[in-house]
Short mmCIF file of C-alpha atoms and ligand atoms in Angstrom, two decimals:
data_model
loop_
_atom_site.label_atom_id
_atom_site.label_comp_id
_atom_site.label_asym_id
_atom_site.label_seq_id
_atom_site.Cartn_x
_atom_site.Cartn_y
_atom_site.Cartn_z
CA SER A 24 0.03 -0.08 0.09
CA ASN A 25 1.03 3.52 -0.55
CA LYS A 26 2.27 4.92 2.96
CA ASN A 27 2.75 8.40 1.73
CA LYS A 28 -0.65 10.39 0.36
CA ASN A 29 -0.97 13.55 -0.83
CA ALA A 30 -4.44 15.00 -0.18
CA LYS A 31 -5.81 18.28 -1.46
CA LEU A 32 -7.96 20.00 1.43
CA VAL A 33 -9.98 23.51 0.98
CA LEU A 34 -11.30 25.54 3.83
CA LEU A 35 -14.71 27.28 3.02
CA GLY A 36 -16.53 29.69 5.06
CA ASP A 37 -17.69 33.24 5.75
CA VAL A 38 -15.48 36.28 5.98
CA GLY A 39 -13.72 36.52 9.55
CA ALA A 40 -14.86 32.97 10.55
CA GLY A 41 -11.15 32.17 11.08
CA LYS A 42 -10.26 29.97 8.20
CA SER A 43 -6.60 31.53 7.96
CA SER A 44 -6.05 31.43 11.44
CA LEU A 45 -6.97 27.72 11.60
CA VAL A 46 -4.48 27.20 8.82
CA LEU A 47 -1.78 29.61 10.65
CA ARG A 48 -2.13 27.59 13.85
CA PHE A 49 -2.22 24.21 12.10
CA VAL A 50 0.97 24.94 10.07
CA LYS A 51 3.03 27.54 12.10
CA GLY A 52 1.66 27.14 15.48
CA GLN A 53 0.86 30.80 15.54
CA PHE A 54 -2.12 33.12 16.09
CA ILE A 55 -2.32 36.68 14.89
CA GLU A 56 -5.05 38.76 16.62
CA PHE A 57 -5.46 41.02 13.46
CA GLN A 58 -5.23 38.65 10.72
CA GLU A 59 -5.85 40.32 7.33
CA SER A 60 -8.61 39.16 4.99
CA THR A 61 -7.59 36.76 2.45
CA ILE A 62 -7.58 37.75 -1.24
CA GLY A 63 -8.38 35.19 -3.83
CA ALA A 64 -6.80 32.35 -1.87
CA ALA A 65 -3.50 31.18 -0.27
CA PHE A 66 -1.79 27.91 -0.26
CA PHE A 67 0.16 26.03 2.38
CA SER A 68 1.11 22.37 2.90
CA GLN A 69 1.62 20.37 6.13
CA THR A 70 2.27 16.60 6.56
CA VAL A 71 0.49 14.58 9.46
CA SER A 72 1.66 11.14 10.60
CA VAL A 73 -0.94 8.33 11.19
CA ASN A 74 0.81 5.37 12.76
CA ASP A 75 3.12 4.35 10.01
CA GLU A 76 1.50 6.34 7.09
CA SER A 77 1.59 9.79 6.45
CA VAL A 78 -0.60 12.47 4.63
CA LYS A 79 0.72 15.53 3.04
CA PHE A 80 -2.10 18.05 3.12
CA GLU A 81 -2.04 20.51 0.15
CA ILE A 82 -4.32 23.34 1.79
CA TRP A 83 -6.17 25.84 -0.16
CA ASP A 84 -7.26 28.71 2.29
CA THR A 85 -10.09 30.32 0.51
CA ALA A 86 -11.36 34.09 0.86
CA GLY A 87 -14.63 34.31 2.26
CA GLN A 88 -15.49 37.54 0.83
CA GLU A 89 -18.52 37.36 -1.65
CA ARG A 90 -16.78 38.74 -4.73
CA TYR A 91 -14.20 35.72 -4.66
CA HIS A 92 -17.26 32.96 -4.54
CA SER A 93 -16.99 32.32 -8.25
CA LEU A 94 -13.33 31.07 -7.80
CA ALA A 95 -14.31 28.60 -5.02
CA PRO A 96 -14.99 25.50 -7.37
CA MET A 97 -11.51 25.70 -8.45
CA TYR A 98 -10.45 24.97 -5.01
CA TYR A 99 -12.97 22.39 -3.96
CA ARG A 100 -13.04 20.33 -7.26
CA GLY A 101 -11.37 17.04 -6.68
CA ALA A 102 -10.53 18.01 -3.02
CA ALA A 103 -10.10 15.03 -0.75
CA ALA A 104 -11.36 16.96 2.24
CA ALA A 105 -13.15 20.03 2.93
CA ILE A 106 -13.24 22.19 6.37
CA ILE A 107 -16.38 24.35 6.43
CA VAL A 108 -15.58 26.86 9.24
CA TYR A 109 -18.06 29.28 11.01
CA ASP A 110 -17.81 31.50 13.87
CA LEU A 111 -19.91 30.52 17.02
CA THR A 112 -20.35 33.81 17.83
CA ASN A 113 -21.87 34.82 14.72
CA PRO A 114 -25.21 32.88 13.40
CA ALA A 115 -24.94 34.42 9.71
CA SER A 116 -21.70 32.55 9.42
CA PHE A 117 -23.36 29.21 10.55
CA THR A 118 -25.99 30.15 7.80
CA ARG A 119 -23.22 30.61 5.37
CA ALA A 120 -21.56 27.45 6.34
CA LYS A 121 -24.91 25.44 5.55
CA LYS A 122 -24.77 27.02 2.16
CA TRP A 123 -21.07 25.91 1.33
CA VAL A 124 -22.50 22.60 2.57
CA GLN A 125 -25.15 22.58 0.21
CA GLU A 126 -22.97 23.51 -2.71
CA LEU A 127 -20.51 20.99 -2.00
CA GLN A 128 -23.17 18.39 -2.08
CA ALA A 129 -24.38 19.72 -5.38
CA GLN A 130 -21.08 20.20 -7.12
CA GLY A 131 -18.51 18.32 -5.27
CA ASN A 132 -16.81 15.12 -5.33
CA ALA A 133 -19.17 12.58 -3.67
CA ASN A 134 -16.05 11.20 -1.67
CA THR A 135 -15.01 14.47 -0.28
CA ILE A 136 -14.65 14.20 3.33
CA MET A 137 -16.32 17.23 4.98
CA ALA A 138 -15.79 18.70 8.41
CA LEU A 139 -17.52 21.39 10.16
CA ALA A 140 -15.43 23.54 12.61
CA GLY A 141 -17.41 25.83 14.95
CA ASN A 142 -14.43 28.08 15.41
CA LYS A 143 -13.84 30.79 18.23
CA ALA A 144 -14.59 28.26 20.96
CA ASP A 145 -12.48 30.53 23.25
CA MET A 146 -15.30 33.17 23.25
CA LEU A 147 -18.01 31.13 24.81
CA GLU A 148 -19.38 34.13 26.54
CA ALA A 149 -20.37 35.34 23.11
CA ARG A 150 -21.44 32.17 21.80
CA LYS A 151 -24.81 32.35 19.45
CA VAL A 152 -24.61 28.86 17.78
CA THR A 153 -25.12 26.06 20.27
CA GLU A 154 -23.00 22.84 19.94
CA GLU A 155 -26.24 20.83 20.14
CA GLU A 156 -27.60 22.69 17.00
CA ALA A 157 -24.39 22.20 14.87
CA LYS A 158 -23.87 18.68 15.97
CA THR A 159 -27.37 17.71 15.03
CA TYR A 160 -27.01 19.68 11.64
CA ALA A 161 -23.36 17.89 11.03
CA GLN A 162 -25.05 14.36 11.71
CA GLU A 163 -27.83 14.77 9.42
CA ASN A 164 -25.44 15.76 6.61
CA GLY A 165 -22.72 13.52 7.15
CA LEU A 166 -20.17 15.82 8.24
CA PHE A 167 -17.98 15.21 11.20
CA PHE A 168 -18.06 18.24 13.65
CA MET A 169 -15.54 19.81 16.19
CA GLU A 170 -15.58 23.17 18.11
CA THR A 171 -12.28 24.84 17.62
CA SER A 172 -10.13 27.66 18.42
CA ALA A 173 -7.13 29.15 16.30
CA LYS A 174 -6.51 31.31 19.19
CA THR A 175 -6.01 28.73 22.12
CA ALA A 176 -5.22 25.69 19.61
CA LEU A 177 -8.42 23.83 21.08
CA ASN A 178 -8.98 20.84 18.59
CA VAL A 179 -7.05 22.57 15.58
CA ASN A 180 -4.34 19.72 15.24
CA ASP A 181 -7.23 17.11 15.87
CA ILE A 182 -9.70 18.13 13.09
CA PHE A 183 -6.51 17.78 10.66
CA TYR A 184 -5.83 14.57 12.28
CA GLU A 185 -9.23 13.09 12.28
CA ILE A 186 -9.24 13.96 8.39
CA ALA A 187 -5.97 12.24 7.92
CA LYS A 188 -7.26 9.13 9.89
CA LYS A 189 -10.23 8.94 7.35
CA LEU A 190 -7.94 9.10 4.47
CA VAL A 191 -5.65 6.55 5.47
CA GLN A 192 -8.44 4.37 6.03
CA ALA A 193 -9.86 5.04 2.50
P1 GTP B 220 -11.53 35.86 5.40
O1 GTP B 220 -9.92 35.66 4.74
O2 GTP B 220 -11.78 37.26 5.23
O3 GTP B 220 -12.22 34.74 4.42
O4 GTP B 220 -11.61 35.31 6.80
P2 GTP B 220 -10.94 34.22 7.74
O5 GTP B 220 -12.21 33.25 7.45
O6 GTP B 220 -9.76 33.78 6.77
O7 GTP B 220 -10.68 34.73 9.11
P3 GTP B 220 -9.42 35.10 9.89
O8 GTP B 220 -8.59 33.78 10.14
O9 GTP B 220 -8.75 36.16 9.09
O10 GTP B 220 -9.85 35.59 11.15
C1 GTP B 220 -10.75 36.89 11.39
C2 GTP B 220 -10.56 37.45 12.63
O11 GTP B 220 -10.97 36.46 13.88
C3 GTP B 220 -9.02 37.66 13.00
O12 GTP B 220 -9.13 38.97 13.62
C4 GTP B 220 -8.61 36.77 13.83
O13 GTP B 220 -7.51 37.08 14.85
C5 GTP B 220 -9.74 36.26 14.61
N1 GTP B 220 -10.01 34.90 14.95
C6 GTP B 220 -9.67 33.76 14.34
N2 GTP B 220 -9.95 32.43 14.84
C7 GTP B 220 -10.10 32.92 16.15
C8 GTP B 220 -10.42 32.08 17.29
O14 GTP B 220 -10.48 30.90 17.16
N3 GTP B 220 -10.53 32.93 18.34
C9 GTP B 220 -10.81 34.27 18.49
N4 GTP B 220 -10.66 34.93 19.60
N5 GTP B 220 -10.32 35.17 17.45
C10 GTP B 220 -10.23 34.32 16.13
MG1 MG B 221 -8.77 34.36 5.44
#
């Protein structure tokens, strides 16, 4: 079997949900309080080991601004995995996340592993989307779900590791 896999992974979600921050945390172990809004898309790579196998993620961090929406298919087409990110303090970003799920279900590769990330889990006092609501939605739509924080690193490596495990099993 092939012990070294390459896997295209795309992050999708509303402006300000924290896509770039999650990638920066995962790839560089850093967090920036005033992360700039992404223009177009940005590319990163990072390798994760699962037992004696490795998955090299080729990560496309897309721009959430609506003017870039038409570019998105270039990044999700053929993707092995997608992380759809919302900000759990912002209900509109959860609505936007569901729209991305619908678009991927309609246009994407049926085999794409989809993860839902409820980000900014360090801001629980400002929470507007309950864990239960998101978990139920994720179960009904075949996604796996985690609440994350790019700021504290909560569940950031974990969400990529869960995806890597599923890719290795596939
Ligand atoms: P676009 O590139 O515009 O689509 O946004 P994005 O989804 O890449 O969001 P970005 O990573 O730029 O984060 C937006 C803002 O939220 C930045 O000021 C980040 O510092 C902040 N932020 C991101 N993740 C977290 C988090 O987990 N907790 C907190 N408290 N702030 C976060
Ligand atoms: Mg960004």
